[in-house]
PDB file of C-alpha atoms in Angstrom:
ATOM      1  CA  UNK A 745     -94.796 -11.618 -67.947  1.00  0.00           C
ATOM      2  CA  UNK A 746     -94.488 -10.090 -64.533  1.00  0.00           C
ATOM      3  CA  UNK A 747     -92.621  -6.352 -64.978  1.00  0.00           C
ATOM      4  CA  UNK A 748     -90.709  -4.885 -61.341  1.00  0.00           C
ATOM      5  CA  UNK A 749     -90.730  -1.404 -60.214  1.00  0.00           C
ATOM      6  CA  UNK A 750     -88.849   0.067 -57.300  1.00  0.00           C
ATOM      7  CA  UNK A 751     -91.086  -0.014 -54.232  1.00  0.00           C
ATOM      8  CA  UNK A 752     -90.899   3.839 -54.180  1.00  0.00           C
ATOM      9  CA  UNK A 753     -92.184   4.469 -57.936  1.00  0.00           C
ATOM     10  CA  UNK A 754     -95.046   1.501 -57.014  1.00  0.00           C
ATOM     11  CA  UNK A 755     -96.432   4.298 -53.645  1.00  0.00           C
ATOM     12  CA  UNK A 756     -95.822   6.458 -55.749  1.00  0.00           C
ATOM     13  CA  UNK A 757     -98.846   4.951 -59.080  1.00  0.00           C
ATOM     14  CA  UNK A 758    -100.982   4.625 -55.497  1.00  0.00           C
ATOM     15  CA  UNK A 759    -100.752   7.691 -53.982  1.00  0.00           C
ATOM     16  CA  UNK A 760    -101.109   9.115 -57.726  1.00  0.00           C
ATOM     17  CA  UNK A 761    -104.351   6.969 -57.711  1.00  0.00           C
ATOM     18  CA  UNK A 762    -105.421   8.674 -54.521  1.00  0.00           C
ATOM     19  CA  UNK A 763    -105.358  12.087 -55.902  1.00  0.00           C
ATOM     20  CA  UNK A 764    -101.553  12.743 -53.690  1.00  0.00           C
ATOM     21  CA  UNK A 765     -99.584  12.898 -56.214  1.00  0.00           C
ATOM     22  CA  UNK A 766     -98.670  17.113 -56.706  1.00  0.00           C
ATOM     23  CA  UNK A 767     -95.483  17.396 -58.272  1.00  0.00           C
ATOM     24  CA  UNK A 768     -92.034  17.620 -56.136  1.00  0.00           C
ATOM     25  CA  UNK A 769     -95.272  16.868 -53.528  1.00  0.00           C
ATOM     26  CA  UNK A 770     -96.060  13.348 -53.253  1.00  0.00           C
ATOM     27  CA  UNK A 771     -97.912  11.897 -49.762  1.00  0.00           C
ATOM     28  CA  UNK A 772     -99.130  14.910 -48.615  1.00  0.00           C
ATOM     29  CA  UNK A 773    -102.809  13.418 -47.035  1.00  0.00           C
ATOM     30  CA  UNK A 774    -101.429   9.783 -46.981  1.00  0.00           C
ATOM     31  CA  UNK A 775     -97.588   9.246 -46.109  1.00  0.00           C
ATOM     32  CA  UNK A 776     -95.078   7.135 -47.401  1.00  0.00           C
ATOM     33  CA  UNK A 777     -94.981   5.229 -43.651  1.00  0.00           C
ATOM     34  CA  UNK A 778     -98.945   5.037 -44.275  1.00  0.00           C
ATOM     35  CA  UNK A 779     -98.960   3.192 -47.496  1.00  0.00           C
ATOM     36  CA  UNK A 780     -95.824   0.546 -46.534  1.00  0.00           C
ATOM     37  CA  UNK A 781     -97.705  -0.356 -43.211  1.00  0.00           C
ATOM     38  CA  UNK A 782    -100.562  -0.736 -45.366  1.00  0.00           C
ATOM     39  CA  UNK A 783     -98.965  -2.472 -47.179  1.00  0.00           C
ATOM     40  CA  UNK A 784     -97.174  -4.634 -45.350  1.00  0.00           C
ATOM     41  CA  UNK A 785    -100.480  -6.001 -44.024  1.00  0.00           C
ATOM     42  CA  UNK A 786    -102.001  -6.227 -46.677  1.00  0.00           C
ATOM     43  CA  UNK A 787     -99.789  -8.925 -48.146  1.00  0.00           C
ATOM     44  CA  UNK A 788    -100.398 -10.828 -44.147  1.00  0.00           C
ATOM     45  CA  UNK A 789    -103.916 -11.039 -45.842  1.00  0.00           C
ATOM     46  CA  UNK A 790    -103.356 -11.737 -48.584  1.00  0.00           C
ATOM     47  CA  UNK A 791    -101.200 -14.544 -47.319  1.00  0.00           C
ATOM     48  CA  UNK A 792    -103.888 -15.234 -45.319  1.00  0.00           C
ATOM     49  CA  UNK A 793    -105.840 -16.333 -48.322  1.00  0.00           C
ATOM     50  CA  UNK A 794    -104.271 -17.225 -50.693  1.00  0.00           C
ATOM     51  CA  UNK A 795    -100.607 -18.945 -49.898  1.00  0.00           C
ATOM     52  CA  UNK A 796    -100.425 -20.338 -53.397  1.00  0.00           C
ATOM     53  CA  UNK A 797     -99.737 -18.068 -54.663  1.00  0.00           C
ATOM     54  CA  UNK A 798     -96.069 -17.360 -52.585  1.00  0.00           C
ATOM     55  CA  UNK A 799     -95.189 -20.755 -54.099  1.00  0.00           C
ATOM     56  CA  UNK A 800     -91.322 -20.069 -55.477  1.00  0.00           C
ATOM     57  CA  UNK A 801     -88.556 -23.109 -56.743  1.00  0.00           C
ATOM     58  CA  UNK A 802     -86.005 -23.792 -54.580  1.00  0.00           C
ATOM     59  CA  UNK A 803     -82.206 -25.558 -54.859  1.00  0.00           C
ATOM     60  CA  UNK A 804     -81.350 -25.888 -51.239  1.00  0.00           C
ATOM     61  CA  UNK A 805     -78.156 -28.066 -50.713  1.00  0.00           C
ATOM     62  CA  UNK A 806     -78.665 -30.933 -47.877  1.00  0.00           C
ATOM     63  CA  UNK A 807     -76.961 -31.791 -44.598  1.00  0.00           C
ATOM     64  CA  UNK A 808     -75.613 -35.108 -44.264  1.00  0.00           C
ATOM     65  CA  UNK A 809     -77.852 -37.971 -43.064  1.00  0.00           C
ATOM     66  CA  UNK A 810     -81.022 -38.270 -42.811  1.00  0.00           C
ATOM     67  CA  UNK A 811     -83.639 -35.585 -41.753  1.00  0.00           C
ATOM     68  CA  UNK A 812     -83.033 -32.029 -43.539  1.00  0.00           C
ATOM     69  CA  UNK A 813     -84.000 -29.198 -41.663  1.00  0.00           C
ATOM     70  CA  UNK A 814     -85.140 -25.315 -43.469  1.00  0.00           C
ATOM     71  CA  UNK A 815     -87.280 -23.454 -41.940  1.00  0.00           C
ATOM     72  CA  UNK A 816     -85.511 -20.569 -42.440  1.00  0.00           C
ATOM     73  CA  UNK A 817     -86.063 -21.370 -46.263  1.00  0.00           C
ATOM     74  CA  UNK A 818     -89.931 -21.879 -46.813  1.00  0.00           C
ATOM     75  CA  UNK A 819     -92.947 -22.172 -44.986  1.00  0.00           C
ATOM     76  CA  UNK A 820     -94.419 -24.779 -45.976  1.00  0.00           C
ATOM     77  CA  UNK A 821     -92.389 -27.406 -47.572  1.00  0.00           C
ATOM     78  CA  UNK A 822     -95.012 -28.903 -50.556  1.00  0.00           C
ATOM     79  CA  UNK A 823     -92.809 -31.165 -52.891  1.00  0.00           C
ATOM     80  CA  UNK A 824     -89.221 -31.916 -53.620  1.00  0.00           C
ATOM     81  CA  UNK A 825     -88.574 -31.201 -56.991  1.00  0.00           C
ATOM     82  CA  UNK A 826     -85.473 -33.368 -58.396  1.00  0.00           C
ATOM     83  CA  UNK A 827     -81.060 -33.378 -57.286  1.00  0.00           C
ATOM     84  CA  UNK A 828     -79.040 -31.749 -59.294  1.00  0.00           C
ATOM     85  CA  UNK A 829     -75.992 -30.347 -58.882  1.00  0.00           C
ATOM     86  CA  UNK A 830     -74.254 -26.003 -57.560  1.00  0.00           C
ATOM     87  CA  UNK A 831     -75.540 -25.567 -60.959  1.00  0.00           C
ATOM     88  CA  UNK A 832     -79.366 -26.535 -60.992  1.00  0.00           C
ATOM     89  CA  UNK A 833     -78.325 -28.731 -63.867  1.00  0.00           C
ATOM     90  CA  UNK A 834     -80.740 -32.027 -63.394  1.00  0.00           C
ATOM     91  CA  UNK A 835     -79.151 -35.505 -61.925  1.00  0.00           C
ATOM     92  CA  UNK A 836     -82.930 -36.929 -61.392  1.00  0.00           C
ATOM     93  CA  UNK A 837     -86.382 -36.828 -60.713  1.00  0.00           C
ATOM     94  CA  UNK A 838     -87.327 -37.245 -56.798  1.00  0.00           C
ATOM     95  CA  UNK A 839     -90.320 -39.228 -55.885  1.00  0.00           C
ATOM     96  CA  UNK A 840     -91.953 -36.696 -53.174  1.00  0.00           C
ATOM     97  CA  UNK A 841     -93.909 -39.359 -50.595  1.00  0.00           C
ATOM     98  CA  UNK A 842     -96.847 -37.757 -47.669  1.00  0.00           C
ATOM     99  CA  UNK A 843     -96.158 -39.918 -45.140  1.00  0.00           C
ATOM    100  CA  UNK A 844     -98.373 -40.096 -40.934  1.00  0.00           C
ATOM    101  CA  UNK A 845     -95.592 -42.622 -39.483  1.00  0.00           C
ATOM    102  CA  UNK A 846     -93.933 -40.207 -36.676  1.00  0.00           C
ATOM    103  CA  UNK A 847     -90.396 -40.085 -36.897  1.00  0.00           C
ATOM    104  CA  UNK A 848     -89.569 -42.428 -34.301  1.00  0.00           C
ATOM    105  CA  UNK A 849     -91.499 -45.101 -35.786  1.00  0.00           C
ATOM    106  CA  UNK A 850     -91.051 -47.879 -38.431  1.00  0.00           C
ATOM    107  CA  UNK A 851     -90.727 -45.891 -41.534  1.00  0.00           C
ATOM    108  CA  UNK A 852     -87.979 -43.918 -40.240  1.00  0.00           C
ATOM    109  CA  UNK A 853     -86.043 -45.896 -37.625  1.00  0.00           C
ATOM    110  CA  UNK A 854     -83.039 -46.233 -39.741  1.00  0.00           C
ATOM    111  CA  UNK A 855     -83.284 -42.464 -39.555  1.00  0.00           C
ATOM    112  CA  UNK A 856     -81.399 -43.272 -35.894  1.00  0.00           C
ATOM    113  CA  UNK A 857     -78.413 -44.622 -37.504  1.00  0.00           C
ATOM    114  CA  UNK A 858     -75.013 -42.800 -37.401  1.00  0.00           C
ATOM    115  CA  UNK A 859     -74.675 -40.827 -40.502  1.00  0.00           C
ATOM    116  CA  UNK A 860     -71.974 -43.085 -41.920  1.00  0.00           C
ATOM    117  CA  UNK A 861     -68.960 -41.418 -43.157  1.00  0.00           C
ATOM    118  CA  UNK A 862     -67.802 -41.527 -47.031  1.00  0.00           C
ATOM    119  CA  UNK A 863     -65.182 -39.905 -48.137  1.00  0.00           C
ATOM    120  CA  UNK A 864     -65.130 -37.227 -51.183  1.00  0.00           C
ATOM    121  CA  UNK A 865     -63.065 -39.710 -53.240  1.00  0.00           C
ATOM    122  CA  UNK A 866     -62.947 -44.341 -53.970  1.00  0.00           C
ATOM    123  CA  UNK A 867     -60.460 -46.227 -54.059  1.00  0.00           C
ATOM    124  CA  UNK A 868     -59.965 -44.924 -57.906  1.00  0.00           C
ATOM    125  CA  UNK A 869     -60.324 -41.458 -56.978  1.00  0.00           C
ATOM    126  CA  UNK A 870     -63.192 -41.185 -58.560  1.00  0.00           C
ATOM    127  CA  UNK A 871     -66.151 -39.211 -56.694  1.00  0.00           C
ATOM    128  CA  UNK A 872     -68.906 -40.523 -54.878  1.00  0.00           C
ATOM    129  CA  UNK A 873     -72.056 -40.954 -56.554  1.00  0.00           C
ATOM    130  CA  UNK A 874     -74.523 -40.689 -54.513  1.00  0.00           C
ATOM    131  CA  UNK A 875     -78.068 -40.370 -55.658  1.00  0.00           C
ATOM    132  CA  UNK A 876     -81.451 -39.604 -53.874  1.00  0.00           C
ATOM    133  CA  UNK A 877     -83.988 -42.774 -54.060  1.00  0.00           C
ATOM    134  CA  UNK A 878     -86.360 -41.146 -52.181  1.00  0.00           C
ATOM    135  CA  UNK A 879     -87.776 -38.317 -49.301  1.00  0.00           C
ATOM    136  CA  UNK A 880     -90.698 -38.508 -47.518  1.00  0.00           C
ATOM    137  CA  UNK A 881     -92.617 -35.566 -46.029  1.00  0.00           C
ATOM    138  CA  UNK A 882     -94.216 -35.417 -42.825  1.00  0.00           C
ATOM    139  CA  UNK A 883     -97.835 -33.936 -43.224  1.00  0.00           C
ATOM    140  CA  UNK A 884     -97.596 -32.317 -39.583  1.00  0.00           C
ATOM    141  CA  UNK A 885     -94.000 -31.519 -40.232  1.00  0.00           C
ATOM    142  CA  UNK A 886     -94.025 -28.531 -43.133  1.00  0.00           C
ATOM    143  CA  UNK A 887     -90.356 -26.730 -43.610  1.00  0.00           C
ATOM    144  CA  UNK A 888     -88.846 -30.634 -43.548  1.00  0.00           C
ATOM    145  CA  UNK A 889     -88.039 -34.023 -45.404  1.00  0.00           C
ATOM    146  CA  UNK A 890     -86.027 -37.377 -44.874  1.00  0.00           C
ATOM    147  CA  UNK A 891     -83.958 -38.595 -47.064  1.00  0.00           C
ATOM    148  CA  UNK A 892     -82.966 -42.464 -48.467  1.00  0.00           C
ATOM    149  CA  UNK A 893     -80.205 -43.340 -48.044  1.00  0.00           C
ATOM    150  CA  UNK A 894     -78.504 -40.373 -46.028  1.00  0.00           C
ATOM    151  CA  UNK A 895     -76.356 -37.794 -47.140  1.00  0.00           C
ATOM    152  CA  UNK A 896     -72.754 -39.311 -46.812  1.00  0.00           C
ATOM    153  CA  UNK A 897     -70.230 -36.927 -44.936  1.00  0.00           C
ATOM    154  CA  UNK A 898     -68.365 -34.952 -47.744  1.00  0.00           C
ATOM    155  CA  UNK A 899     -70.409 -35.181 -50.084  1.00  0.00           C
ATOM    156  CA  UNK A 900     -72.436 -32.211 -52.032  1.00  0.00           C
ATOM    157  CA  UNK A 901     -76.092 -32.436 -52.238  1.00  0.00           C
ATOM    158  CA  UNK A 902     -78.093 -30.811 -54.153  1.00  0.00           C
ATOM    159  CA  UNK A 903     -82.463 -30.905 -54.837  1.00  0.00           C
ATOM    160  CA  UNK A 904     -84.545 -28.357 -56.543  1.00  0.00           C
ATOM    161  CA  UNK A 905     -87.651 -28.302 -52.935  1.00  0.00           C
ATOM    162  CA  UNK A 906     -91.527 -25.986 -54.786  1.00  0.00           C
ATOM    163  CA  UNK A 907     -92.059 -24.597 -51.029  1.00  0.00           C
ATOM    164  CA  UNK A 908     -94.050 -21.946 -49.968  1.00  0.00           C
ATOM    165  CA  UNK A 909     -91.923 -18.722 -48.500  1.00  0.00           C
ATOM    166  CA  UNK A 910     -94.504 -15.637 -46.918  1.00  0.00           C
ATOM    167  CA  UNK A 911     -93.927 -12.571 -48.098  1.00  0.00           C
ATOM    168  CA  UNK A 912     -91.258 -10.456 -46.250  1.00  0.00           C
ATOM    169  CA  UNK A 913     -91.930  -7.383 -45.099  1.00  0.00           C
ATOM    170  CA  UNK A 914     -91.172  -3.199 -46.727  1.00  0.00           C
ATOM    171  CA  UNK A 915     -88.403  -1.258 -44.694  1.00  0.00           C
ATOM    172  CA  UNK A 916     -88.787   2.719 -45.724  1.00  0.00           C
ATOM    173  CA  UNK A 917     -85.294   2.748 -45.068  1.00  0.00           C
ATOM    174  CA  UNK A 918     -84.614   0.142 -48.112  1.00  0.00           C
ATOM    175  CA  UNK A 919     -87.120   1.630 -50.123  1.00  0.00           C
ATOM    176  CA  UNK A 920     -85.561   2.359 -53.062  1.00  0.00           C
ATOM    177  CA  UNK A 921     -83.811  -1.234 -53.226  1.00  0.00           C
ATOM    178  CA  UNK A 922     -87.208  -3.043 -52.906  1.00  0.00           C
ATOM    179  CA  UNK A 923     -88.683  -3.883 -55.988  1.00  0.00           C
ATOM    180  CA  UNK A 924     -92.313  -5.494 -56.872  1.00  0.00           C
ATOM    181  CA  UNK A 925     -93.914  -6.775 -59.324  1.00  0.00           C
ATOM    182  CA  UNK A 926     -96.443  -6.868 -61.213  1.00  0.00           C
ATOM    183  CA  UNK A 927     -98.022 -10.222 -59.460  1.00  0.00           C
ATOM    184  CA  UNK A 928    -101.366 -10.613 -59.358  1.00  0.00           C
ATOM    185  CA  UNK A 929    -100.959 -10.130 -55.305  1.00  0.00           C
ATOM    186  CA  UNK A 930     -98.778  -7.021 -55.907  1.00  0.00           C
ATOM    187  CA  UNK A 931    -102.324  -5.574 -57.904  1.00  0.00           C
ATOM    188  CA  UNK A 932    -104.077  -6.996 -54.943  1.00  0.00           C
ATOM    189  CA  UNK A 933    -102.953  -5.131 -52.314  1.00  0.00           C
ATOM    190  CA  UNK A 934    -102.651  -2.356 -53.774  1.00  0.00           C
ATOM    191  CA  UNK A 935    -106.737  -1.893 -53.735  1.00  0.00           C
ATOM    192  CA  UNK A 936    -106.187  -2.936 -50.037  1.00  0.00           C
ATOM    193  CA  UNK A 937    -103.678  -0.228 -49.612  1.00  0.00           C
ATOM    194  CA  UNK A 938    -106.290   2.216 -51.263  1.00  0.00           C
ATOM    195  CA  UNK A 939    -109.107   1.173 -49.213  1.00  0.00           C
ATOM    196  CA  UNK A 940    -107.285   1.061 -45.813  1.00  0.00           C
ATOM    197  CA  UNK A 941    -105.828   4.995 -46.349  1.00  0.00           C
ATOM    198  CA  UNK A 942    -110.018   6.296 -47.625  1.00  0.00           C
ATOM    199  CA  UNK A 943    -111.120   4.062 -44.611  1.00  0.00           C
ATOM    200  CA  UNK A 944    -109.116   6.270 -42.558  1.00  0.00           C
ATOM    201  CA  UNK A 945    -110.565   9.611 -43.679  1.00  0.00           C
ATOM    202  CA  UNK A 946    -114.835   8.725 -42.544  1.00  0.00           C
ATOM    203  CA  UNK A 947    -115.008  12.757 -42.515  1.00  0.00           C
ATOM    204  CA  UNK A 948    -114.575  13.335 -46.659  1.00  0.00           C
ATOM    205  CA  UNK A 949    -118.170  12.387 -48.242  1.00  0.00           C
ATOM    206  CA  UNK A 950    -118.165   9.327 -50.605  1.00  0.00           C
ATOM    207  CA  UNK A 951    -114.302   7.864 -49.667  1.00  0.00           C
ATOM    208  CA  UNK A 952    -116.276   4.975 -47.289  1.00  0.00           C
ATOM    209  CA  UNK A 953    -118.245   3.910 -50.198  1.00  0.00           C
ATOM    210  CA  UNK A 954    -115.180   3.868 -51.925  1.00  0.00           C
ATOM    211  CA  UNK A 955    -113.009   2.195 -49.942  1.00  0.00           C
ATOM    212  CA  UNK A 956    -115.922  -0.552 -50.335  1.00  0.00           C
ATOM    213  CA  UNK A 957    -114.663  -0.421 -53.939  1.00  0.00           C
ATOM    214  CA  UNK A 958    -111.453  -1.052 -53.325  1.00  0.00           C
ATOM    215  CA  UNK A 959    -111.740  -4.273 -51.132  1.00  0.00           C
ATOM    216  CA  UNK A 960    -114.557  -5.595 -54.031  1.00  0.00           C
ATOM    217  CA  UNK A 961    -111.253  -5.665 -55.945  1.00  0.00           C
ATOM    218  CA  UNK A 962    -109.229  -7.154 -53.629  1.00  0.00           C
ATOM    219  CA  UNK A 963    -110.950  -9.721 -53.454  1.00  0.00           C
ATOM    220  CA  UNK A 964    -111.656 -10.291 -56.511  1.00  0.00           C
ATOM    221  CA  UNK A 965    -108.084 -10.203 -58.395  1.00  0.00           C
ATOM    222  CA  UNK A 966    -107.540 -13.026 -55.672  1.00  0.00           C
ATOM    223  CA  UNK A 967    -110.626 -14.578 -56.300  1.00  0.00           C
ATOM    224  CA  UNK A 968    -111.947 -15.046 -52.892  1.00  0.00           C
ATOM    225  CA  UNK A 969    -114.723 -15.535 -51.247  1.00  0.00           C
ATOM    226  CA  UNK A 970    -115.067 -13.900 -48.137  1.00  0.00           C
ATOM    227  CA  UNK A 971    -117.599 -10.634 -47.711  1.00  0.00           C
ATOM    228  CA  UNK A 972    -117.083  -7.088 -47.752  1.00  0.00           C
ATOM    229  CA  UNK A 973    -117.871  -6.775 -44.117  1.00  0.00           C
ATOM    230  CA  UNK A 974    -115.203 -10.131 -42.925  1.00  0.00           C
ATOM    231  CA  UNK A 975    -111.799  -8.454 -44.472  1.00  0.00           C
ATOM    232  CA  UNK A 976    -112.942  -5.205 -43.533  1.00  0.00           C
ATOM    233  CA  UNK A 977    -113.099  -6.561 -39.829  1.00  0.00           C
ATOM    234  CA  UNK A 978    -110.374  -8.456 -40.216  1.00  0.00           C
ATOM    235  CA  UNK A 979    -108.362  -5.325 -41.158  1.00  0.00           C
ATOM    236  CA  UNK A 980    -109.628  -3.464 -38.763  1.00  0.00           C
ATOM    237  CA  UNK A 981    -108.251  -5.962 -36.032  1.00  0.00           C
ATOM    238  CA  UNK A 982    -104.607  -5.500 -37.165  1.00  0.00           C
TER     239      UNK A 982
END
């Protein structure tokens, strides 16, 4: 189970590991702004190597029609899991199919038809019941999918999607309000930060060796195969 702490506490812990956390005088040798920049760079590197660590389940509301686009919520939609109500209660599982057919191809020809206009209530006053038959995700369009039948006008439809969302950078102005979890990527990035800070102290004996040690731990935690040299080179290019 992951624990959480404020971003400030997270950076204080890293400062203590770097022997830069004297009482009432933290972040003297290594400025907190530099730690934040290293954190944001480190998260970008983690995302490049292990995007699977940023998989989330999100409830989203569908738009009327066939094509559903969520590029602001997700970087890559992996699966549409189930149709739910506005409270997240299950209505039915959803079958997700991946296809190479273009949006303008035969498979999606019906997506060009006008969205049906259906009132919220039927002739007997009962709410319109809409359920999704199937979902199609195209491999070259990572942030959208098609639903069949089309979502009618005036009907609220929700689904749970499994997707990958890139990390959100930490801003100094929001450091006390930002939460950092104990998830594997946060642990890995703590070693990345220390490696970056120590790499900048080339005048101190042993710092470069210790920097490489933390890069090795960074790779070990993430279970990535890139060599230390490749990782260091990637960092230096950022």
